[in-house]
Short mmCIF file of C-alpha atoms in Angstrom, two decimals:
data_model
loop_
_atom_site.label_atom_id
_atom_site.label_comp_id
_atom_site.label_asym_id
_atom_site.label_seq_id
_atom_site.Cartn_x
_atom_site.Cartn_y
_atom_site.Cartn_z
CA MET A 10 55.90 46.18 80.88
CA THR A 11 54.97 44.79 84.30
CA ALA A 12 56.32 47.94 85.97
CA LEU A 13 54.13 50.15 83.79
CA LEU A 14 51.10 47.95 84.49
CA ALA A 15 51.69 48.07 88.26
CA LEU A 16 52.15 51.84 88.13
CA ALA A 17 48.96 52.26 86.07
CA ILE A 18 46.90 50.23 88.56
CA PHE A 19 48.32 52.20 91.47
CA LEU A 20 47.67 55.58 89.84
CA VAL A 21 44.10 54.68 88.84
CA ALA A 22 43.39 53.45 92.37
CA PHE A 23 44.93 56.58 93.85
CA PHE A 24 42.76 58.69 91.54
CA PHE A 25 39.58 57.04 92.85
CA ILE A 26 40.76 57.41 96.45
CA ALA A 27 41.68 61.07 95.96
CA THR A 28 38.48 62.01 94.15
CA GLU A 29 36.33 59.82 96.42
CA LYS A 30 34.43 58.51 93.43
CA ALA A 31 34.35 55.11 95.14
CA ASP A 32 34.78 53.76 98.65
CA LYS A 33 38.51 53.65 99.41
CA VAL A 34 38.36 50.16 100.96
CA LYS A 35 36.68 48.74 97.84
CA VAL A 36 39.22 50.51 95.64
CA VAL A 37 42.29 49.11 97.40
CA LEU A 38 40.80 45.60 97.49
CA VAL A 39 40.15 45.66 93.74
CA ALA A 40 43.60 47.14 93.03
CA ALA A 41 45.32 44.63 95.32
CA GLY A 42 43.39 41.80 93.67
CA LEU A 43 44.45 42.94 90.21
CA MET A 44 48.08 43.13 91.34
CA ALA A 45 47.86 39.53 92.55
CA VAL A 46 45.93 38.11 89.57
CA LEU A 47 48.32 39.71 87.07
CA GLY A 48 51.37 38.43 88.92
CA LEU A 49 52.62 41.89 89.87
CA VAL A 50 53.15 40.94 93.52
CA PRO A 51 55.45 38.14 94.78
CA GLY A 52 52.80 35.42 94.97
CA SER A 53 51.91 34.13 98.42
CA GLU A 54 54.95 35.95 99.83
CA VAL A 55 52.84 39.10 99.82
CA PHE A 56 51.34 37.74 103.06
CA PHE A 57 54.71 37.11 104.70
CA SER A 58 57.16 39.80 103.53
CA GLU A 59 57.04 43.21 105.21
CA HIS A 60 59.20 44.64 102.39
CA GLU A 61 57.18 43.25 99.49
CA GLY A 62 53.82 42.66 101.11
CA ILE A 63 51.61 43.30 104.11
CA ASP A 64 53.46 44.60 107.17
CA TRP A 65 51.63 42.65 109.87
CA ASN A 66 53.59 44.48 112.56
CA VAL A 67 51.72 47.65 111.61
CA ILE A 68 48.36 45.87 111.29
CA PHE A 69 48.56 44.15 114.67
CA LEU A 70 49.94 47.26 116.39
CA LEU A 71 46.86 49.12 115.17
CA PHE A 72 44.54 46.26 116.14
CA GLY A 73 46.00 45.96 119.64
CA MET A 74 45.74 49.69 120.30
CA MET A 75 42.19 49.80 118.93
CA VAL A 76 41.19 47.12 121.42
CA ILE A 77 42.90 49.02 124.27
CA VAL A 78 41.17 52.27 123.31
CA GLY A 79 37.83 50.46 123.05
CA ILE A 80 38.20 49.18 126.63
CA VAL A 81 39.43 52.46 128.10
CA LYS A 82 36.55 54.27 126.42
CA GLN A 83 34.06 52.36 128.57
CA THR A 84 35.44 53.97 131.76
CA GLY A 85 34.29 57.45 130.73
CA VAL A 86 37.81 58.87 130.85
CA PHE A 87 37.48 60.38 127.37
CA ASP A 88 34.45 62.40 128.48
CA PHE A 89 36.44 63.48 131.56
CA LEU A 90 39.36 64.69 129.44
CA ALA A 91 37.04 66.38 126.95
CA ILE A 92 35.26 68.39 129.63
CA TRP A 93 38.57 69.20 131.36
CA ALA A 94 40.14 70.44 128.10
CA ALA A 95 37.11 72.52 127.15
CA LYS A 96 37.00 74.16 130.59
CA ARG A 97 40.75 74.85 130.59
CA ALA A 98 40.44 76.52 127.20
CA ARG A 99 37.26 78.27 128.36
CA GLY A 100 35.65 77.22 125.10
CA ARG A 101 37.92 79.44 122.98
CA PRO A 102 38.36 77.53 119.68
CA TYR A 103 41.97 78.49 118.90
CA ARG A 104 43.08 78.03 122.50
CA LEU A 105 41.39 74.61 122.52
CA MET A 106 43.11 73.63 119.26
CA VAL A 107 46.52 74.66 120.60
CA MET A 108 45.95 72.69 123.79
CA LEU A 109 44.91 69.54 121.91
CA MET A 110 47.81 69.91 119.46
CA GLY A 111 50.24 70.38 122.34
CA ILE A 112 49.01 67.24 124.11
CA THR A 113 49.28 65.31 120.85
CA ALA A 114 52.75 66.58 119.93
CA VAL A 115 54.17 65.87 123.40
CA ALA A 116 52.72 62.36 123.54
CA SER A 117 53.59 61.28 119.98
CA PRO A 118 57.39 60.98 120.43
CA PHE A 119 56.85 58.45 123.23
CA LEU A 120 53.64 56.62 122.32
CA ASP A 121 54.10 56.77 118.52
CA ASN A 122 51.76 58.93 116.49
CA VAL A 123 49.21 56.20 115.65
CA THR A 124 48.67 55.32 119.32
CA THR A 125 48.40 58.99 120.25
CA ILE A 126 45.77 59.68 117.62
CA MET A 127 43.71 56.68 118.72
CA LEU A 128 43.73 58.09 122.25
CA VAL A 129 43.26 61.79 121.52
CA ALA A 130 40.79 61.64 118.61
CA PRO A 131 37.88 60.25 120.68
CA VAL A 132 38.47 62.99 123.26
CA THR A 133 38.43 65.61 120.51
CA VAL A 134 35.16 64.35 119.05
CA VAL A 135 33.51 64.42 122.47
CA VAL A 136 34.65 67.95 123.32
CA CYS A 137 33.62 69.29 119.91
CA ASP A 138 30.22 67.67 120.26
CA ARG A 139 29.88 69.27 123.71
CA LEU A 140 30.70 72.70 122.29
CA ARG A 141 28.62 72.13 119.14
CA ILE A 142 31.57 72.89 116.85
CA PRO A 143 32.85 70.90 113.83
CA ALA A 144 35.45 68.32 114.86
CA GLN A 145 37.18 68.00 111.48
CA PRO A 146 39.58 70.98 111.79
CA TYR A 147 40.68 69.85 115.26
CA LEU A 148 41.24 66.25 114.15
CA ILE A 149 43.24 67.37 111.10
CA ALA A 150 45.36 69.73 113.23
CA GLU A 151 46.04 66.92 115.73
CA VAL A 152 47.15 64.49 113.02
CA LEU A 153 49.51 67.07 111.55
CA ALA A 154 50.88 67.83 115.03
CA SER A 155 51.24 64.11 115.72
CA ASN A 156 53.29 63.48 112.57
CA ILE A 157 55.52 66.44 113.38
CA GLY A 158 55.98 65.46 117.02
CA GLY A 159 56.49 61.78 116.23
CA ALA A 160 59.52 62.65 114.10
CA ALA A 161 61.46 63.63 117.22
CA THR A 162 62.34 60.14 118.49
CA LEU A 163 63.20 56.64 117.34
CA ILE A 164 59.86 55.20 118.48
CA GLY A 165 57.67 58.19 117.62
CA ASP A 166 57.01 57.26 113.99
CA PRO A 167 57.22 53.80 112.35
CA PRO A 168 59.57 55.03 109.56
CA ASN A 169 62.04 56.12 112.25
CA ILE A 170 62.18 52.58 113.64
CA ILE A 171 63.02 51.27 110.16
CA ILE A 172 65.67 53.95 109.59
CA GLY A 173 67.19 53.50 113.03
CA SER A 174 67.51 49.76 112.52
CA ARG A 175 69.05 50.08 109.05
CA ALA A 176 71.42 52.94 109.93
CA GLY A 177 72.37 51.81 113.44
CA LEU A 178 70.99 55.00 114.99
CA THR A 179 69.96 55.03 118.65
CA PHE A 180 67.17 56.68 120.61
CA VAL A 181 69.66 59.33 121.78
CA ASP A 182 70.81 59.98 118.20
CA PHE A 183 67.25 60.86 117.23
CA LEU A 184 66.83 63.10 120.27
CA VAL A 185 70.00 65.02 119.44
CA HIS A 186 69.52 65.38 115.69
CA MET A 187 65.74 65.37 115.15
CA THR A 188 64.21 66.99 118.23
CA PRO A 189 65.62 70.53 117.68
CA VAL A 190 64.15 70.92 114.21
CA VAL A 191 60.89 69.25 115.28
CA VAL A 192 60.43 71.79 118.09
CA VAL A 193 60.99 74.72 115.73
CA VAL A 194 58.67 73.29 113.08
CA PHE A 195 55.94 72.63 115.64
CA VAL A 196 56.06 76.20 116.96
CA ALA A 197 55.76 77.51 113.39
CA PHE A 198 52.86 75.11 112.79
CA VAL A 199 51.00 76.33 115.88
CA LEU A 200 51.26 79.90 114.61
CA LEU A 201 50.20 78.80 111.13
CA THR A 202 47.03 77.07 112.37
CA LYS A 203 45.51 80.38 113.42
CA PHE A 204 45.54 81.34 109.74
CA LEU A 205 44.85 77.91 108.20
CA PHE A 206 41.74 77.17 110.26
CA ARG A 207 40.56 80.73 110.88
CA LYS A 208 37.14 80.09 109.29
CA SER A 209 36.51 77.18 111.63
CA PHE A 210 36.93 78.99 114.94
CA GLN A 211 33.31 79.26 116.01
CA HIS A 212 32.42 80.42 119.51
CA ASN A 213 28.99 80.08 121.11
CA GLU A 214 28.78 81.45 124.65
CA GLU A 215 25.62 79.45 125.41
CA HIS A 216 27.27 76.12 124.64
CA VAL A 217 30.47 77.16 126.42
CA ALA A 218 28.49 78.07 129.53
CA SER A 219 26.80 74.66 129.54
CA VAL A 220 30.19 72.94 129.35
CA MET A 221 31.74 75.13 132.07
CA ALA A 222 28.90 74.07 134.39
CA LEU A 223 29.74 70.37 133.99
CA GLN A 224 31.65 68.41 136.66
CA GLU A 225 34.27 66.39 134.81
CA ARG A 226 34.77 63.89 137.64
CA ARG A 227 31.20 62.69 137.22
CA ALA A 228 32.08 61.51 133.72
CA ILE A 229 34.15 58.62 135.16
CA THR A 230 31.65 55.75 135.21
CA ASP A 231 33.93 53.02 136.61
CA PRO A 232 36.91 54.26 138.68
CA VAL A 233 38.10 50.74 139.57
CA MET A 234 38.16 49.67 135.94
CA LEU A 235 39.94 52.90 135.00
CA ARG A 236 42.70 52.27 137.54
CA ARG A 237 43.26 48.77 136.17
CA CYS A 238 43.33 50.10 132.60
CA LEU A 239 45.86 52.79 133.52
CA VAL A 240 48.18 50.24 135.15
CA VAL A 241 48.09 48.02 132.06
CA PHE A 242 48.46 51.00 129.74
CA ALA A 243 51.51 52.21 131.69
CA GLY A 244 53.03 48.78 131.08
CA VAL A 245 52.31 49.07 127.37
CA VAL A 246 53.96 52.50 127.20
CA LEU A 247 56.96 51.14 129.10
CA GLY A 248 57.15 48.27 126.62
CA PHE A 249 57.19 50.71 123.72
CA GLY A 250 59.94 52.73 125.39
CA LEU A 251 62.10 49.64 126.01
CA HIS A 252 61.64 48.32 122.48
CA ALA A 253 65.28 48.87 121.55
CA VAL A 254 66.48 47.23 124.78
CA VAL A 255 64.28 44.13 125.11
CA HIS A 256 63.82 43.67 121.34
CA VAL A 257 60.11 42.96 121.61
CA ASP A 258 58.18 44.36 118.65
CA PRO A 259 55.66 47.13 119.50
CA ALA A 260 52.92 45.06 117.86
CA VAL A 261 53.55 42.24 120.33
CA VAL A 262 53.50 44.73 123.22
CA ALA A 263 50.16 46.11 122.02
CA LEU A 264 48.61 42.64 121.61
CA VAL A 265 49.79 41.47 125.04
CA GLY A 266 48.52 44.71 126.58
CA ALA A 267 45.14 44.29 124.88
CA GLY A 268 44.86 40.71 126.13
CA VAL A 269 45.82 41.60 129.70
CA MET A 270 43.40 44.52 129.72
CA LEU A 271 40.59 42.25 128.54
CA LEU A 272 41.37 39.84 131.38
CA VAL A 273 41.62 42.36 134.22
CA THR A 274 38.56 44.40 133.22
CA ARG A 275 36.19 41.52 132.38
CA VAL A 276 34.50 43.55 129.65
CA ASP A 277 32.39 41.96 126.93
CA VAL A 278 34.78 41.03 124.11
CA ALA A 279 32.06 41.48 121.50
CA ASP A 280 31.47 45.08 122.63
CA VAL A 281 35.20 45.83 122.42
CA LEU A 282 35.63 44.25 118.98
CA ALA A 283 32.75 46.37 117.73
CA GLU A 284 34.92 49.42 118.47
CA VAL A 285 37.76 48.19 116.22
CA GLU A 286 38.13 50.18 112.98
CA TRP A 287 37.96 47.14 110.69
CA PRO A 288 37.66 49.16 107.45
CA THR A 289 40.87 51.01 108.38
CA LEU A 290 42.76 47.73 108.92
CA VAL A 291 41.50 46.32 105.61
CA PHE A 292 42.45 49.54 103.83
CA PHE A 293 46.00 49.28 105.15
CA MET A 294 46.32 45.66 104.03
CA GLY A 295 45.15 46.53 100.54
CA LEU A 296 47.44 49.55 100.39
CA PHE A 297 50.45 47.44 101.40
CA VAL A 298 49.70 44.98 98.58
CA MET A 299 49.40 47.84 96.09
CA VAL A 300 52.78 49.22 97.12
CA ALA A 301 54.19 45.68 97.00
CA GLY A 302 53.35 45.65 93.30
CA LEU A 303 55.43 48.78 92.77
CA VAL A 304 58.29 47.29 94.78
CA HIS A 305 58.22 43.86 93.15
CA THR A 306 58.11 45.20 89.60
CA GLY A 307 60.97 47.61 90.31
CA VAL A 308 59.11 50.94 90.08
CA ILE A 309 60.27 52.29 93.44
CA GLY A 310 63.69 50.69 93.06
CA THR A 311 64.16 52.43 89.71
CA ILE A 312 63.25 55.77 91.26
CA GLY A 313 65.66 55.12 94.11
CA GLY A 314 68.45 53.96 91.80
CA TRP A 315 68.10 57.05 89.67
CA THR A 316 68.25 59.20 92.80
CA ALA A 317 71.36 57.43 94.07
CA GLY A 318 73.31 57.89 90.85
CA ALA A 319 72.13 61.33 89.77
CA PHE A 320 74.17 63.54 92.06
CA GLY A 321 77.73 62.26 91.92
CA ASP A 322 79.90 63.83 94.61
CA ASP A 323 77.52 66.69 95.37
CA HIS A 324 76.40 65.44 98.79
CA PHE A 325 74.37 68.54 99.66
CA LEU A 326 72.39 68.11 96.46
CA ALA A 327 71.92 64.43 97.37
CA ALA A 328 70.67 65.40 100.84
CA THR A 329 68.32 67.96 99.28
CA ALA A 330 66.96 65.37 96.84
CA LEU A 331 66.44 62.85 99.66
CA LEU A 332 64.66 65.42 101.80
CA PHE A 333 62.28 66.82 99.18
CA GLY A 334 61.98 63.56 97.24
CA SER A 335 61.02 61.62 100.36
CA SER A 336 58.58 64.33 101.34
CA VAL A 337 56.80 64.11 97.97
CA LEU A 338 56.96 60.33 97.44
CA GLY A 339 56.17 59.59 101.09
CA ALA A 340 52.99 61.64 100.75
CA PHE A 341 51.67 59.44 97.94
CA PHE A 342 53.04 55.96 98.65
CA ASP A 343 52.52 55.83 102.46
CA ASN A 344 55.72 56.58 104.29
CA ILE A 345 56.06 53.18 106.03
CA PRO A 346 56.44 50.95 102.94
CA TYR A 347 58.23 53.81 101.17
CA VAL A 348 60.91 53.98 103.88
CA ALA A 349 61.20 50.20 104.06
CA THR A 350 61.85 50.14 100.31
CA MET A 351 64.18 53.12 100.07
CA ALA A 352 66.29 52.45 103.19
CA PRO A 353 68.65 50.06 101.33
CA VAL A 354 69.06 52.66 98.58
CA VAL A 355 70.02 55.32 101.13
CA GLU A 356 72.37 52.85 102.80
CA GLY A 357 74.16 52.43 99.47
CA MET A 358 74.41 56.20 99.05
CA VAL A 359 75.85 56.57 102.58
CA ALA A 360 78.44 53.87 101.87
CA GLY A 361 79.88 56.05 99.11
CA VAL A 362 80.37 59.27 101.11
CA PRO A 363 83.82 60.26 102.44
CA ASP A 364 82.99 60.76 106.13
CA ALA A 365 80.51 59.68 108.80
CA ALA A 366 79.06 63.17 109.33
CA THR A 367 78.00 63.46 105.70
CA GLY A 368 76.52 59.98 105.86
CA GLU A 369 74.46 60.99 108.90
CA ALA A 370 73.28 64.09 107.04
CA LEU A 371 71.87 61.84 104.31
CA TRP A 372 70.11 59.62 106.86
CA TRP A 373 68.59 62.60 108.70
CA SER A 374 67.49 64.18 105.42
CA PHE A 375 65.80 60.91 104.51
CA ALA A 376 64.11 60.65 107.93
CA LEU A 377 62.91 64.27 107.99
CA GLY A 378 61.53 64.06 104.46
CA ALA A 379 59.68 60.82 105.10
CA ASP A 380 58.29 61.95 108.48
CA PHE A 381 57.14 65.38 107.35
CA GLY A 382 55.90 63.97 104.04
CA GLY A 383 53.50 61.90 106.12
CA ASN A 384 51.37 65.04 106.41
CA GLY A 385 51.04 65.44 102.66
CA THR A 386 47.82 63.53 101.97
CA ALA A 387 45.11 61.65 103.83
CA VAL A 388 46.80 58.32 103.04
CA ALA A 389 50.42 59.37 103.59
CA ALA A 390 50.80 57.99 107.12
CA SER A 391 49.15 55.51 109.44
CA ALA A 392 47.91 58.22 111.80
CA ASN A 393 46.15 60.01 108.93
CA VAL A 394 44.22 56.92 107.88
CA VAL A 395 43.28 56.07 111.46
CA ALA A 396 42.04 59.61 112.16
CA VAL A 397 39.95 59.69 108.98
CA GLY A 398 38.43 56.34 109.97
CA ILE A 399 37.55 57.56 113.47
CA ALA A 400 36.10 60.77 112.05
CA ALA A 401 33.84 58.86 109.67
CA ARG A 402 32.74 56.47 112.40
CA THR A 403 31.77 59.29 114.77
CA GLY A 404 29.78 61.30 112.23
CA HIS A 405 32.46 63.87 111.34
CA PRO A 406 33.70 62.64 107.93
CA ILE A 407 36.92 64.11 106.54
CA SER A 408 37.30 63.99 102.76
CA PHE A 409 40.60 63.25 101.05
CA TRP A 410 40.94 66.80 99.78
CA GLN A 411 39.75 68.42 102.99
CA PHE A 412 42.72 66.84 104.73
CA THR A 413 45.18 67.18 101.86
CA ARG A 414 44.72 70.90 101.25
CA TYR A 415 45.98 71.56 104.78
CA GLY A 416 48.53 68.76 104.70
CA ILE A 417 50.26 70.07 101.59
CA VAL A 418 50.80 73.51 103.15
CA VAL A 419 52.19 72.06 106.38
CA THR A 420 54.40 69.61 104.49
CA ALA A 421 55.85 72.38 102.34
CA LEU A 422 56.57 74.54 105.39
CA SER A 423 58.11 71.78 107.50
CA THR A 424 60.21 70.38 104.62
CA ALA A 425 61.59 73.84 103.79
CA MET A 426 62.49 74.44 107.44
CA ALA A 427 64.12 70.99 107.63
CA TRP A 428 66.20 71.82 104.53
CA VAL A 429 67.49 74.99 106.18
CA TYR A 430 68.30 72.97 109.31
CA VAL A 431 70.26 70.32 107.36
CA TRP A 432 72.19 72.99 105.46
CA LEU A 433 73.10 74.95 108.61
CA ARG A 434 74.05 71.89 110.65
CA TYR A 435 75.97 69.82 108.09
CA PHE A 436 76.92 71.84 105.01
CA SER A 437 77.29 75.53 105.88
#
């Protein structure tokens, strides 16, 4: 009974989020409150358990990076990059989109996709405003590219960190097994965008000419402050890269980096905190509590248990189910808590296979499905939610369905290509 009640609350909340009949932050707060009042979440543990509650690592990673972006923004570097990108692309919409997607996809495997979006999205908004073109298609394309690119490494996407820890997979393992398929999928995605966003490629020679006449170096308002920010930011990136070696959580790295940057730049803290996407952080907290209700009442566990026992000795069918099932479920339940919940189930499935290679195939199927499923809807991954929040804040709102109609197509394409890759590499 409690499982059905938790599922009903989640589905009703998801309906209001998807149809935008109510503000998504209000919806998740009401749904999370109902979960707590009705005893569908594990009491006060919802504030302390990352598996059955709020994952504060994610929240504070986002907060730290929002503070860092807010400080860097004051140097004018985003305007510099926006003008530089627009001039390099000569104002051509598709060329500009490919350039921004390429920057995003290359950065995401090393910065993680959330950090990349928080850095690239402001640049995108500025350049689109300069060219007088809608920013929404470019932001959506960047998020999709970020989720694809982030799948390539251990630190590129939060679900990969969870899977790597549970499965004992290293940074090199991800490079060897994930990067090849990610590169192929990204190339296909770049070609697909010319068709997907064809109605959005507007070109106005007058606005392009005005941008080409700009001197990007003049956009830097405080070179000394920028140099200090870049030094601190390089340290933050290094901290992310050494996560598996020094065992310091990325959230801690981001918070320390934010604090150091505040100290060395002497900016007004109030001005920086005003740049933090507080509604986005609250939305994530409410969403984590909603998912906790599904975990605590056994809804997700039941789905996982059924999956684990449904395929017997047919390991290719099991890999297929993990790949497509994770892609679908990850799109609706947010792939971070979904992966945290399902990882033990996959571990049990791997324990029952006859050889290590087959076990790895199951883990990679799980990882690919969860990562690519993050493109499915506007709430499927952290980067999606952050980008939608930035878009709304800057006057370029992206609706749930505006994002999702593109996300579904890209998810279907990338998941199908991943399935072919798994079959050729492990089962052919």
